[in-house]
Each structure stands twice: as C-alpha cells, then as structure tokens.
PDB file of C-alpha atoms in Angstrom:
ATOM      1  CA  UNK A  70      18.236 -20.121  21.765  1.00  0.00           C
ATOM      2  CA  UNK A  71      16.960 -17.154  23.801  1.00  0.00           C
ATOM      3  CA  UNK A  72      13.722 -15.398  23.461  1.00  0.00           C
ATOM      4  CA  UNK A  73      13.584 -11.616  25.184  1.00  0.00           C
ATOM      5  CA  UNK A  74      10.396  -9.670  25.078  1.00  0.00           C
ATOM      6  CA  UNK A  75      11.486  -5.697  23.738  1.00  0.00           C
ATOM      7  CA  UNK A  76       9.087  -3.317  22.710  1.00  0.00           C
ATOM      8  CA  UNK A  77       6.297  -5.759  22.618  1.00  0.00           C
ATOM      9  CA  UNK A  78       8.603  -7.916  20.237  1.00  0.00           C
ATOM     10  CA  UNK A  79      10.022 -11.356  20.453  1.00  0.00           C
ATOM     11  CA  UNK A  80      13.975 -11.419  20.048  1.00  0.00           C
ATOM     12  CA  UNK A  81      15.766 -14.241  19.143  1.00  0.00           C
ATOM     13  CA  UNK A  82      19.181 -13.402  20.905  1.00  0.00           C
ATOM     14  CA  UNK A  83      22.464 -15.503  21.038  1.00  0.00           C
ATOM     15  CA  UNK A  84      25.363 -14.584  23.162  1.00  0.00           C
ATOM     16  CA  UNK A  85      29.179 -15.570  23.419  1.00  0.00           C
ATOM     17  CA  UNK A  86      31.530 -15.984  26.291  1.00  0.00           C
ATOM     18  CA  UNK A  87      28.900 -14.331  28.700  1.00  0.00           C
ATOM     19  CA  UNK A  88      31.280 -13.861  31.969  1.00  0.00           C
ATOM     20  CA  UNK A  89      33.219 -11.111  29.832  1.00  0.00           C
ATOM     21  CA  UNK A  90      33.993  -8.254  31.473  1.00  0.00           C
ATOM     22  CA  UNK A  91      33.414  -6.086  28.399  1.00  0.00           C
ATOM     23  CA  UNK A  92      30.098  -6.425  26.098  1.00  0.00           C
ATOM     24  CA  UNK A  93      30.101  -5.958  22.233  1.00  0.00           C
ATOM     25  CA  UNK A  94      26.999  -5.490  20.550  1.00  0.00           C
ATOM     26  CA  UNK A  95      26.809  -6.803  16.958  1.00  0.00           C
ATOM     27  CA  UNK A  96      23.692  -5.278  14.876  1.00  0.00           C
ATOM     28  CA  UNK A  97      23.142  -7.050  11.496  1.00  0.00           C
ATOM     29  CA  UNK A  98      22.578  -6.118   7.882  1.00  0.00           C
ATOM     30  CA  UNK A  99      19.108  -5.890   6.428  1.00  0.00           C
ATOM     31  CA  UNK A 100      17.288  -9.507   5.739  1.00  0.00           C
ATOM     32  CA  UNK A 101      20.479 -11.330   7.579  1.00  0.00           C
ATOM     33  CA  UNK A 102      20.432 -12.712  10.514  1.00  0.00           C
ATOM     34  CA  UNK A 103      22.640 -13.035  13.894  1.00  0.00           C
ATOM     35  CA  UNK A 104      24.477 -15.794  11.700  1.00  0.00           C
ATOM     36  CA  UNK A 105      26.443 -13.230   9.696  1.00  0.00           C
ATOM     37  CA  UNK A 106      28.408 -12.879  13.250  1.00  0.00           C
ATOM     38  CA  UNK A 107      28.661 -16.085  14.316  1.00  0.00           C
ATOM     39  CA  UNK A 108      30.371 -17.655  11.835  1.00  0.00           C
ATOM     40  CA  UNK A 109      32.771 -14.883  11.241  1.00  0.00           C
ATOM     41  CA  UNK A 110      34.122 -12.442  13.587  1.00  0.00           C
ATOM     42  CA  UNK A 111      31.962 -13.306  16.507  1.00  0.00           C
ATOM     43  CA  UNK A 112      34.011 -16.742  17.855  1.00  0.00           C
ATOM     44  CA  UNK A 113      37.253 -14.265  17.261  1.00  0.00           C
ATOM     45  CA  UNK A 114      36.168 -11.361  19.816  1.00  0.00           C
ATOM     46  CA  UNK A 115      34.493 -13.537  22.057  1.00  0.00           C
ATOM     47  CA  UNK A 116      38.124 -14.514  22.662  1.00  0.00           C
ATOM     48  CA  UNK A 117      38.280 -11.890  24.703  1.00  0.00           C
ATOM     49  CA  UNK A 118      34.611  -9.470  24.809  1.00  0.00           C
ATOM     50  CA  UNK A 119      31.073 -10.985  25.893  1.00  0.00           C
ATOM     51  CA  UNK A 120      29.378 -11.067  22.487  1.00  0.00           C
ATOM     52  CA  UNK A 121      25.823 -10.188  22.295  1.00  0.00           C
ATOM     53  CA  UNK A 122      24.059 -10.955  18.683  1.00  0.00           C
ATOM     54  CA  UNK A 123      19.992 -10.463  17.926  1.00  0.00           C
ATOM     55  CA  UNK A 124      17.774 -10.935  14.646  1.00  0.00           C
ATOM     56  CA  UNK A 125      16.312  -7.708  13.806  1.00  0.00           C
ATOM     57  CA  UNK A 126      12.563  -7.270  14.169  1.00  0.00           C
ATOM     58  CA  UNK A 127      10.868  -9.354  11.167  1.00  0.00           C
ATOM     59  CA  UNK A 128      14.769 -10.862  11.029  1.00  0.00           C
ATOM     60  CA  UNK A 129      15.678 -14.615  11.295  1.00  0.00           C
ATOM     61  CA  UNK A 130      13.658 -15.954  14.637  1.00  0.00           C
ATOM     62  CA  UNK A 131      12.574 -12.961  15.814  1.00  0.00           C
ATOM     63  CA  UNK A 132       9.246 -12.271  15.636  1.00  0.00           C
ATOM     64  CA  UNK A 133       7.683 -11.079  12.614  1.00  0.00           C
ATOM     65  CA  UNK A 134       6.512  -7.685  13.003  1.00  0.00           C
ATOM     66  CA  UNK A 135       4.830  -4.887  10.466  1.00  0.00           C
ATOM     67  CA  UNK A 136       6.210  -2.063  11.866  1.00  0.00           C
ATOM     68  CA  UNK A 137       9.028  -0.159  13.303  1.00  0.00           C
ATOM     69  CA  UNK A 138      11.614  -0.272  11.010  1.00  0.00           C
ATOM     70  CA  UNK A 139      13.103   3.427  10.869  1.00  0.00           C
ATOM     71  CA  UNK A 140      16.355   3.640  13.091  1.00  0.00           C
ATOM     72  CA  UNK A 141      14.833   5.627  15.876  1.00  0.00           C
ATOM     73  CA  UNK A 142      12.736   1.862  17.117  1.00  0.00           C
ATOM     74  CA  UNK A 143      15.814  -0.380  16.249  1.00  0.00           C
ATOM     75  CA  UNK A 144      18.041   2.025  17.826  1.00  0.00           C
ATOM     76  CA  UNK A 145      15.183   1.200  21.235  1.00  0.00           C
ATOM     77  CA  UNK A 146      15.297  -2.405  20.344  1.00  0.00           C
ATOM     78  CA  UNK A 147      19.359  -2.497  21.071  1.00  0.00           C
ATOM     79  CA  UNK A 148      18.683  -0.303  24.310  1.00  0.00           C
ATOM     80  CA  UNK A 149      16.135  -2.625  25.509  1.00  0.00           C
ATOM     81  CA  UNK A 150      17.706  -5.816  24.942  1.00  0.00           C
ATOM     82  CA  UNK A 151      20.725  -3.908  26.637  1.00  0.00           C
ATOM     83  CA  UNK A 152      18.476  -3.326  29.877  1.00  0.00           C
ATOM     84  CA  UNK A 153      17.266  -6.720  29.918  1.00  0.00           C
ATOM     85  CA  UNK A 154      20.815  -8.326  30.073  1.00  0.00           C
ATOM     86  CA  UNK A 155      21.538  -5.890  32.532  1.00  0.00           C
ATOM     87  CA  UNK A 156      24.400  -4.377  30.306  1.00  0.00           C
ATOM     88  CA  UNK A 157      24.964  -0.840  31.478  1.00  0.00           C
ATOM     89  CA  UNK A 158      27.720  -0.111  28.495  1.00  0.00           C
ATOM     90  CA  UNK A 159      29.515  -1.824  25.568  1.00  0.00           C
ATOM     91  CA  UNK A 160      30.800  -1.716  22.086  1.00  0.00           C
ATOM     92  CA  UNK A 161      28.863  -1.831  19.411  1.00  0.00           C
ATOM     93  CA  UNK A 162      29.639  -3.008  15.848  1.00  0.00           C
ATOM     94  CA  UNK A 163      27.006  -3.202  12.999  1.00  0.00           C
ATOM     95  CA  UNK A 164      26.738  -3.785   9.101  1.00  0.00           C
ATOM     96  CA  UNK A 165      25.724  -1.872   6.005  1.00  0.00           C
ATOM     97  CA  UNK A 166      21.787  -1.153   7.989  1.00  0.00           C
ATOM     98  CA  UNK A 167      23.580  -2.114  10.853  1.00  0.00           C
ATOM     99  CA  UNK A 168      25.799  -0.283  10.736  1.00  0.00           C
ATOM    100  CA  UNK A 169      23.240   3.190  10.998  1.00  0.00           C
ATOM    101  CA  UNK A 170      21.768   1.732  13.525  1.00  0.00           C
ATOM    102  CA  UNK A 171      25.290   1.491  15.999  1.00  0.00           C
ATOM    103  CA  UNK A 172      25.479   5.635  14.406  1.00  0.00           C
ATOM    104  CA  UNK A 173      21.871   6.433  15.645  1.00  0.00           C
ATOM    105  CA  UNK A 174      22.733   4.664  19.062  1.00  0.00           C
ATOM    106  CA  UNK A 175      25.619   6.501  19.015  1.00  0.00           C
ATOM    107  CA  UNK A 176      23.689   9.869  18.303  1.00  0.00           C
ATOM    108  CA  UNK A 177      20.960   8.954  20.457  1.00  0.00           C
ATOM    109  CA  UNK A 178      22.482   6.865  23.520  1.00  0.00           C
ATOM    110  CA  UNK A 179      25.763   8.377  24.197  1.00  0.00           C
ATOM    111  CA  UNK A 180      26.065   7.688  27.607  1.00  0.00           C
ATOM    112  CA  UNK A 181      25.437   3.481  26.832  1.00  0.00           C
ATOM    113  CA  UNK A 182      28.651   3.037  24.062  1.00  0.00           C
ATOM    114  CA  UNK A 183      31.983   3.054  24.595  1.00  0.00           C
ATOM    115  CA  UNK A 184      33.610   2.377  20.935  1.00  0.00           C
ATOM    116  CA  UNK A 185      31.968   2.347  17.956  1.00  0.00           C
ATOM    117  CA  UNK A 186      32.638  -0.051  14.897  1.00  0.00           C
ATOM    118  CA  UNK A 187      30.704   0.908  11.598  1.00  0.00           C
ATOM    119  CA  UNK A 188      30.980  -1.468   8.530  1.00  0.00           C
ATOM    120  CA  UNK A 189      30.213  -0.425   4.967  1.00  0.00           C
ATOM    121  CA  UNK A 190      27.893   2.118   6.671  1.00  0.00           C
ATOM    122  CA  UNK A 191      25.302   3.848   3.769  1.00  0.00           C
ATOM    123  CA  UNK A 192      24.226   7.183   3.362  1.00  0.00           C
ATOM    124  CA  UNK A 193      20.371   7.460   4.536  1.00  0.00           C
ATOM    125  CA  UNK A 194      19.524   8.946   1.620  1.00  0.00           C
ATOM    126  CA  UNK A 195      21.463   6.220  -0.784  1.00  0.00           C
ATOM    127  CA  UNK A 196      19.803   3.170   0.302  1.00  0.00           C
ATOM    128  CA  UNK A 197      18.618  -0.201  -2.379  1.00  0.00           C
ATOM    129  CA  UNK A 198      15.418   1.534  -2.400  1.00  0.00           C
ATOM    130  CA  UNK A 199      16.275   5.054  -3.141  1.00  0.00           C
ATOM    131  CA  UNK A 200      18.895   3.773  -5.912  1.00  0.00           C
ATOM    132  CA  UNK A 201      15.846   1.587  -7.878  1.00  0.00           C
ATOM    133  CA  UNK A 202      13.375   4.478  -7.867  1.00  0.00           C
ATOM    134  CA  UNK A 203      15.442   6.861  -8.665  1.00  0.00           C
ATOM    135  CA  UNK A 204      17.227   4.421 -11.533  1.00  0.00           C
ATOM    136  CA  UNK A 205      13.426   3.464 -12.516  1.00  0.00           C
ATOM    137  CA  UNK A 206      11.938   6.460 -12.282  1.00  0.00           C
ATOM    138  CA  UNK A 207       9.728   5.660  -9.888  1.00  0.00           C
ATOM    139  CA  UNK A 208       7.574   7.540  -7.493  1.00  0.00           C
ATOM    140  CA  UNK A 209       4.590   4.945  -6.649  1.00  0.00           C
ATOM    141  CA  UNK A 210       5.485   3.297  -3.179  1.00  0.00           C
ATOM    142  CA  UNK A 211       2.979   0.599  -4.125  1.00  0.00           C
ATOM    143  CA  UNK A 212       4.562  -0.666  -7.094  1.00  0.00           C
ATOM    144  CA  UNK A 213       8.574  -0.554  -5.750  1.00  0.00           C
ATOM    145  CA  UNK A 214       6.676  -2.977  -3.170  1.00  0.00           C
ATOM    146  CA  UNK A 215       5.315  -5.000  -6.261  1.00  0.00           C
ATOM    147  CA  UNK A 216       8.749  -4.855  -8.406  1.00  0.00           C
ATOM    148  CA  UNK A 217      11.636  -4.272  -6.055  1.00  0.00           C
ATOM    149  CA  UNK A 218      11.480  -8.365  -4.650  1.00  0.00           C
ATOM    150  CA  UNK A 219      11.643  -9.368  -8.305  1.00  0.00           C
ATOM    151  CA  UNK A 220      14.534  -6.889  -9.401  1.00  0.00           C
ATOM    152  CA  UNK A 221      16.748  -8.088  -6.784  1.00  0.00           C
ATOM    153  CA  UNK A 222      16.304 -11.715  -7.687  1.00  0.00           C
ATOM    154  CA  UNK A 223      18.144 -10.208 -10.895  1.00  0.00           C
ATOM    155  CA  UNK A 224      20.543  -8.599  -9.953  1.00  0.00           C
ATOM    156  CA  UNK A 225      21.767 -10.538  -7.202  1.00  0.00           C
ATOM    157  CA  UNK A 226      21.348 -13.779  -9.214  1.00  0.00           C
ATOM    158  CA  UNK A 227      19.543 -15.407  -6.877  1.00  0.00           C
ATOM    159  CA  UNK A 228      17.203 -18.157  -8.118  1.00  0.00           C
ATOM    160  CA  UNK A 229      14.182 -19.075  -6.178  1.00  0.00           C
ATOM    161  CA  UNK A 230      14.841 -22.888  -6.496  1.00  0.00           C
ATOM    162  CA  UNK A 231      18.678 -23.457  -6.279  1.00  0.00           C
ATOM    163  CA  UNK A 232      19.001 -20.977  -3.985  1.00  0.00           C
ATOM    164  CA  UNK A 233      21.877 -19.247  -5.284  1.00  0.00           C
ATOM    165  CA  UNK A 234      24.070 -16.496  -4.258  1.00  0.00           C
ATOM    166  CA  UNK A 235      27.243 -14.325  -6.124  1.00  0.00           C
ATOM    167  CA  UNK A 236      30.111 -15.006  -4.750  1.00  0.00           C
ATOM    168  CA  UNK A 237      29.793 -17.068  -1.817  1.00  0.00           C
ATOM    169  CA  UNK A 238      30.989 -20.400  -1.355  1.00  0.00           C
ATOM    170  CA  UNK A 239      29.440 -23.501  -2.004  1.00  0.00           C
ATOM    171  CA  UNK A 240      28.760 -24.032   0.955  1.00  0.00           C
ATOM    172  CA  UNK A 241      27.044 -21.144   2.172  1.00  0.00           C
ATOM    173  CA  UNK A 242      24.950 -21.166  -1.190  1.00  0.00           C
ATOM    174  CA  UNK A 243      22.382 -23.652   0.189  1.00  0.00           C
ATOM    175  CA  UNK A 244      19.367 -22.021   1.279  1.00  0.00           C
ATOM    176  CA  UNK A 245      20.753 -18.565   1.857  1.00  0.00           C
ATOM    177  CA  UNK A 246      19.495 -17.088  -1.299  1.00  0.00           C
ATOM    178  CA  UNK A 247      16.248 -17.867  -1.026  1.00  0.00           C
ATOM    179  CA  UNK A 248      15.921 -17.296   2.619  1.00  0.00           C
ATOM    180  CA  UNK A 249      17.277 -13.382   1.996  1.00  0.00           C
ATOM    181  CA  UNK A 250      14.891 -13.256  -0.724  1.00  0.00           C
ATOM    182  CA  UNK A 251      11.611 -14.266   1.549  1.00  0.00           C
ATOM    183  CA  UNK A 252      13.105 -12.183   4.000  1.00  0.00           C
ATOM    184  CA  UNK A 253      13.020  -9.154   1.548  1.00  0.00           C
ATOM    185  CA  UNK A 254       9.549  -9.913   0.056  1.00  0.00           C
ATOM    186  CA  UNK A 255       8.235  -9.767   3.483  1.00  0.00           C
ATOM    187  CA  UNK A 256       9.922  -6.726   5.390  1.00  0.00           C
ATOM    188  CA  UNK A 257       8.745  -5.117   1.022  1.00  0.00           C
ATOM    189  CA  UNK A 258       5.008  -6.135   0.868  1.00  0.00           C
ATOM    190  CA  UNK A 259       3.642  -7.172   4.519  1.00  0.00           C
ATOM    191  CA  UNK A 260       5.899  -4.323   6.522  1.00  0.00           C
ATOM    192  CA  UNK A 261       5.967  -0.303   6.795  1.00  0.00           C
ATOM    193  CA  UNK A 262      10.059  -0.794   6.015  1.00  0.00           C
ATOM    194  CA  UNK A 263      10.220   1.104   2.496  1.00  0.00           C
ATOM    195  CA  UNK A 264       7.848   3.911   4.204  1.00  0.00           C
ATOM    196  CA  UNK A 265      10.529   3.937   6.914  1.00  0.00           C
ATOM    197  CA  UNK A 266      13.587   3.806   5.112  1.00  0.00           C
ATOM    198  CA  UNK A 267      11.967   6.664   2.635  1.00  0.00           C
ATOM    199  CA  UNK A 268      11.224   8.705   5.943  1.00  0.00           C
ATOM    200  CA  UNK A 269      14.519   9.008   7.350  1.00  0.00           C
ATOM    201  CA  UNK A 270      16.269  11.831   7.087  1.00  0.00           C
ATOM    202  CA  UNK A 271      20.278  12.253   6.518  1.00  0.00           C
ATOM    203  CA  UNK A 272      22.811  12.104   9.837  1.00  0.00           C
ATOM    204  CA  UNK A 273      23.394  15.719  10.522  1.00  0.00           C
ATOM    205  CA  UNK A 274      26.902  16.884  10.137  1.00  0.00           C
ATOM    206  CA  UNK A 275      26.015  18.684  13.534  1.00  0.00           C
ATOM    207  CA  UNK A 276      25.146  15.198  15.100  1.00  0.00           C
ATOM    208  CA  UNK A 277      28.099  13.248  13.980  1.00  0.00           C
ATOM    209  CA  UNK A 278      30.404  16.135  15.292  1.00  0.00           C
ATOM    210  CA  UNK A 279      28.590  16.162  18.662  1.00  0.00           C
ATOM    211  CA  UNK A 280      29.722  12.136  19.199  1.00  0.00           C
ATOM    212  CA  UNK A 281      31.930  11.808  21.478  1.00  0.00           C
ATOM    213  CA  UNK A 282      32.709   7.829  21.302  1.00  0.00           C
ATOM    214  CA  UNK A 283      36.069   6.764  19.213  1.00  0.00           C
ATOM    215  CA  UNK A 284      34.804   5.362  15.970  1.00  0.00           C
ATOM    216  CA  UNK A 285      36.330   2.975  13.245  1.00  0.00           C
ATOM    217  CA  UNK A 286      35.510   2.898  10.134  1.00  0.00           C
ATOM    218  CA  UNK A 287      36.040  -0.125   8.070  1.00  0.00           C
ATOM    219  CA  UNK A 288      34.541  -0.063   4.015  1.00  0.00           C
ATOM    220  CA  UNK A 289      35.662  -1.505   0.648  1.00  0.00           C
ATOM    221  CA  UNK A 290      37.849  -0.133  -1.872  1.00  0.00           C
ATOM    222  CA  UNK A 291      34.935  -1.074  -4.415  1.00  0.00           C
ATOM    223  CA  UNK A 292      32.147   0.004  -1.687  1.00  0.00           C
ATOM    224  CA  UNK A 293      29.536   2.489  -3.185  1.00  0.00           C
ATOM    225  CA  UNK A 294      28.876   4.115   0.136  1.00  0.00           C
ATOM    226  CA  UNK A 295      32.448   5.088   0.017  1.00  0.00           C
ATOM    227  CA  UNK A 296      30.996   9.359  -0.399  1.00  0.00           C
ATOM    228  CA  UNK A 297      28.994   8.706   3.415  1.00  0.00           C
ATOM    229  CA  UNK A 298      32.730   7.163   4.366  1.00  0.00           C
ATOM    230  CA  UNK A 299      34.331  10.031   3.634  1.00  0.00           C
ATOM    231  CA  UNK A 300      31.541  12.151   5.494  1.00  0.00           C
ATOM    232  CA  UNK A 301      31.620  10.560   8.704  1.00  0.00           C
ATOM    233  CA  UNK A 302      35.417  10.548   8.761  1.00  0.00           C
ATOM    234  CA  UNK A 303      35.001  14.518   8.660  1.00  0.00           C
ATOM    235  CA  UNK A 304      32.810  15.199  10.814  1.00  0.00           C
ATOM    236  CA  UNK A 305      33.551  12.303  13.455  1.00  0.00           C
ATOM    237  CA  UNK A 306      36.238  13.624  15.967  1.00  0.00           C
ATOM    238  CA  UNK A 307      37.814  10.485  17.054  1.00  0.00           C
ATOM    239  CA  UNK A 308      37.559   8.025  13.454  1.00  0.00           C
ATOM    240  CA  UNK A 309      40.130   5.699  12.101  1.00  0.00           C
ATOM    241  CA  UNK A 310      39.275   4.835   8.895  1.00  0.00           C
ATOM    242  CA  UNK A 311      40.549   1.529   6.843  1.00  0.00           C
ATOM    243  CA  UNK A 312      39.754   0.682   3.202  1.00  0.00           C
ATOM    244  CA  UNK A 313      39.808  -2.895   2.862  1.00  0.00           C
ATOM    245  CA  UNK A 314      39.869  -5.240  -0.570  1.00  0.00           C
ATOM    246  CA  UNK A 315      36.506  -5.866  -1.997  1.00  0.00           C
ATOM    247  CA  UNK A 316      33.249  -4.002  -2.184  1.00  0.00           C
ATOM    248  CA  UNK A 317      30.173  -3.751   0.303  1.00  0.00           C
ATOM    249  CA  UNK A 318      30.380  -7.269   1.183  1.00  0.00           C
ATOM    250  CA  UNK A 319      33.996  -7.707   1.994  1.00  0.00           C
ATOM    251  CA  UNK A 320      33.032  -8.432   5.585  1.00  0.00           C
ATOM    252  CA  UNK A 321      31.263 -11.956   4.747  1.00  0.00           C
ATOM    253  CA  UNK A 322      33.354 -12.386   2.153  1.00  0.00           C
ATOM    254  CA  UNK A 323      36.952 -11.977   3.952  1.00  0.00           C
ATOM    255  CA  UNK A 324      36.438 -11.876   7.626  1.00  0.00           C
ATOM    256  CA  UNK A 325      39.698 -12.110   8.698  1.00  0.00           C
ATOM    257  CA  UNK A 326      41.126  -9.005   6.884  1.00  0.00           C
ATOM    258  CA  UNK A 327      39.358  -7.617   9.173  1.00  0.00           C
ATOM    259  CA  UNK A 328      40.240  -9.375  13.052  1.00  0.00           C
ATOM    260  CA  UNK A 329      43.177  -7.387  13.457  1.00  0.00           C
ATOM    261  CA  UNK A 330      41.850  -3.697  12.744  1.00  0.00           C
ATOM    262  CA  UNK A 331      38.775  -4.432  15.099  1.00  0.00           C
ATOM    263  CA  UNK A 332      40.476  -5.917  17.805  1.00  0.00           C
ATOM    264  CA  UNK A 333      43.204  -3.598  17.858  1.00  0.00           C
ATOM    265  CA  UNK A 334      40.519  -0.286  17.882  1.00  0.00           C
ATOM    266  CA  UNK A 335      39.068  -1.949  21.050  1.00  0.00           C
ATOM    267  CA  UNK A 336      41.884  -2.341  22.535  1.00  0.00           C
ATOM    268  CA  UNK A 337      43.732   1.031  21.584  1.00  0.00           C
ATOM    269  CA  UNK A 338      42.824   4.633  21.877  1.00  0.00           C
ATOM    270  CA  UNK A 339      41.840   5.861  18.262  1.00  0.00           C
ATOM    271  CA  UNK A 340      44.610   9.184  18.386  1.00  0.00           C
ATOM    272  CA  UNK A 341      47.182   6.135  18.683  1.00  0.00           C
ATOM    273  CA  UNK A 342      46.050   4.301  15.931  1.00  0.00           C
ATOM    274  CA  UNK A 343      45.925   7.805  13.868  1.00  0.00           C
ATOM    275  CA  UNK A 344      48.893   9.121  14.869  1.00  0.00           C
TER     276      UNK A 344
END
C-alpha cells in the first residue's frame, strides 16, 4: 500500500503493471473505494496499460478530510497524484462521481488526457441528493444531513448488522454494505460534500464541445442518467456511445460486458469505431 501526500491529503494509491508504457487513470464512485477496479476491469487492462487506482479524499484509506469535495479539488487531487508519479499523460476512466470527475479533468486539464472513458456519468444537477430533496421537499441542508444516511439504508436495503447489499453476490455482501453506509454518514454529517455537490453548476454545452480528447461513453439501458448520456454524446465531438444491459450499476455487476468496448476505444481511433 502506498501513501502520497496531495493537496495536504494522504492518498492511499495502488498501481498495476507499473513499467507500462501507457498510464490509465481509474477515478471511483462516491463512498467506494480503489477496490471497485481491482477486482474488475483493472487486472484486464493492466494486461496491457500501467493502471493507476486512488481512494478519494475521505474514501477507503485515504485520509479523512472535511473538505474539498466539489470537482474542481478532486479534479487537482488526480493532477497531483499525476505529478507525483511523474505521469506526464494517460487515460482516464471513472464511475457514476467518477466519472465527472475524468469530464472536469477533461474540461480543465486538456493537455494531461489522451482518451477519455466515462461510466454511468450523472447530470450535476441530478445527483442522490438533489433527487431526495426535491422528492422530499426539502430545502434545509441540515436536516438532508440528518435524514439522507437513514433513507438510503432503505432504499438500498442495506442493514446495519448483516451488512447487506441488492444484488451483489454473496460474496461481496460481507461488510460492503455497511462500510458504504459509514462511508456516506461521514462524507453527509462530518464533511462540506452535500454543500459541494449542491454548489456545482451543470457542464456547459460550450465546455463539452471545446474537448478535444476521444470519449466513450458506456451507461445502462435501465440507467437514470441516460438524459446527461444523450447530452454529452451531442455536444462531445469525438464520443462513441454503448448502452449496455442493466442499470447504473452494470459495471460492478457485469464487468466483462464491458472489457471489449474499453479496450478496443484505447486501442482504436473513435471515427473508426463510429463509422
């Protein structure tokens, strides 16, 4: 396990097949961890790509910050950890949060990405937290921090003690629901995260058109993010855009419907793959 010092934060970072000539960055969902690679499509591209995987701040090992959790900092956090490993380019794949952090890289750091993977990749403005106080009618920031840990217990059927989880497999049931769920109560009552999700504004369409990297788009036919999918394919030059079986969680829950279309986009030019 590696420990590297970004932004006054403590990253826990793992990394695959290090002497690769080519570097993928893999960005994580919100309250998972680097494991969500490496036991699915990491081992497959680190076939061939130097694989470079990090908690998120207040994430897994990393150090458990308050702050600095809109996608402007994260977006610094990957370009940091970049500079430290000496990585002057690479691909970058995220999930879901992820996922808007590779687009704000993207957006931001041009000149540091080569191709871009986005998975299941949510509208700003259509996050958990918008969707419950807007379903709730609620306005009070204070009391979404009091409720929203609670409500997701619910509807994700997790319990606290069995540490349960919908629809994974027996085997990954053990401990992950419960660990999500601390995860969540923490970045919800001891971090700014709702005040920075709530803050951030919606991609411009002028942004995404200005992005020169090729882009690939992978979602599920079931996905509610599936109106931001359809966004970002038209107003992202080079996209190639697959639907897959399943809905936002396809990714951890059929990982290999997935190897080919990824390793293919890195390894073709997007018009080729469109045309």
């Amino acid at each position: 396990m590696a420990i590297i010092t970004v932004n006054n934060v403590k990253f826990h970072v793992q990394e695959l097949n290090p002497s690769g000539s080519q570097t993928i960055v893999m960005v994580s969902g919100m309250v998972s961890t680097l494991a969500q690679w490496y036991f699915t499509l990491a081992p497959v591209l680190a076939k061939k790509y130097h694989v470079l995987m990090f908690d998120l701040r207040g994430h897994g090992k990393t150090e458990k910050v308050t702050y600095g959790y809109d996608l402007t900092t994260i977006a610094s956090d990957v370009i940091g950890l970049m500079d430290r490993k000496k990585i002057a380019r690479a691909h970058i794949l995220g999930y879901s949060f992820g996922a808007q952090t590779a687009l704000k890289c993207a957006i931001q750091f041009p000149e540091r990405f080569d191709k871009i993977v986005l998975i299941e990749c949510p509208s700003t403005q259509h996050t958990m937290i918008h969707r419950y106080m807007k379903e709730n009618k609620i306005t009070d920031i204070e009391k979404v921090k009091r409720e929203l840990p609670n409500d997701v217990l619910k509807r994700y059927n997790i319990e606290r003690e069995t540490a349960f989880v919908e629809g994974q497999t027996d085997k990954k049931r053990k401990f992950l629901g419960i660990s999500m769920f601390k995860t969540f109560e923490f970045l919800c009552q001891q971090t700014t995260l709702l005040e920075d999700l709530l803050s951030e504004d919606i991609f411009p369409e002028e942004d995404l058109e200005k992005i020169t990297s090729e882009v690939l788009l992978l979602f599920g036919k079931e996905s509610d993010c599936l109106k931001e999918a359809e966004r970002l394919h038209n107003h992202i030059e080079s996209t190639s855009y697959f639907l897959k079986n399943g809905g936002h969680w396809f990714i951890m829950e059929n990982p290999g419907d997935s190897f080919d279309n990824i390793l293919h986009f890195l390894q073709t030019p997007v018009r080729e793959l469109i045309n």
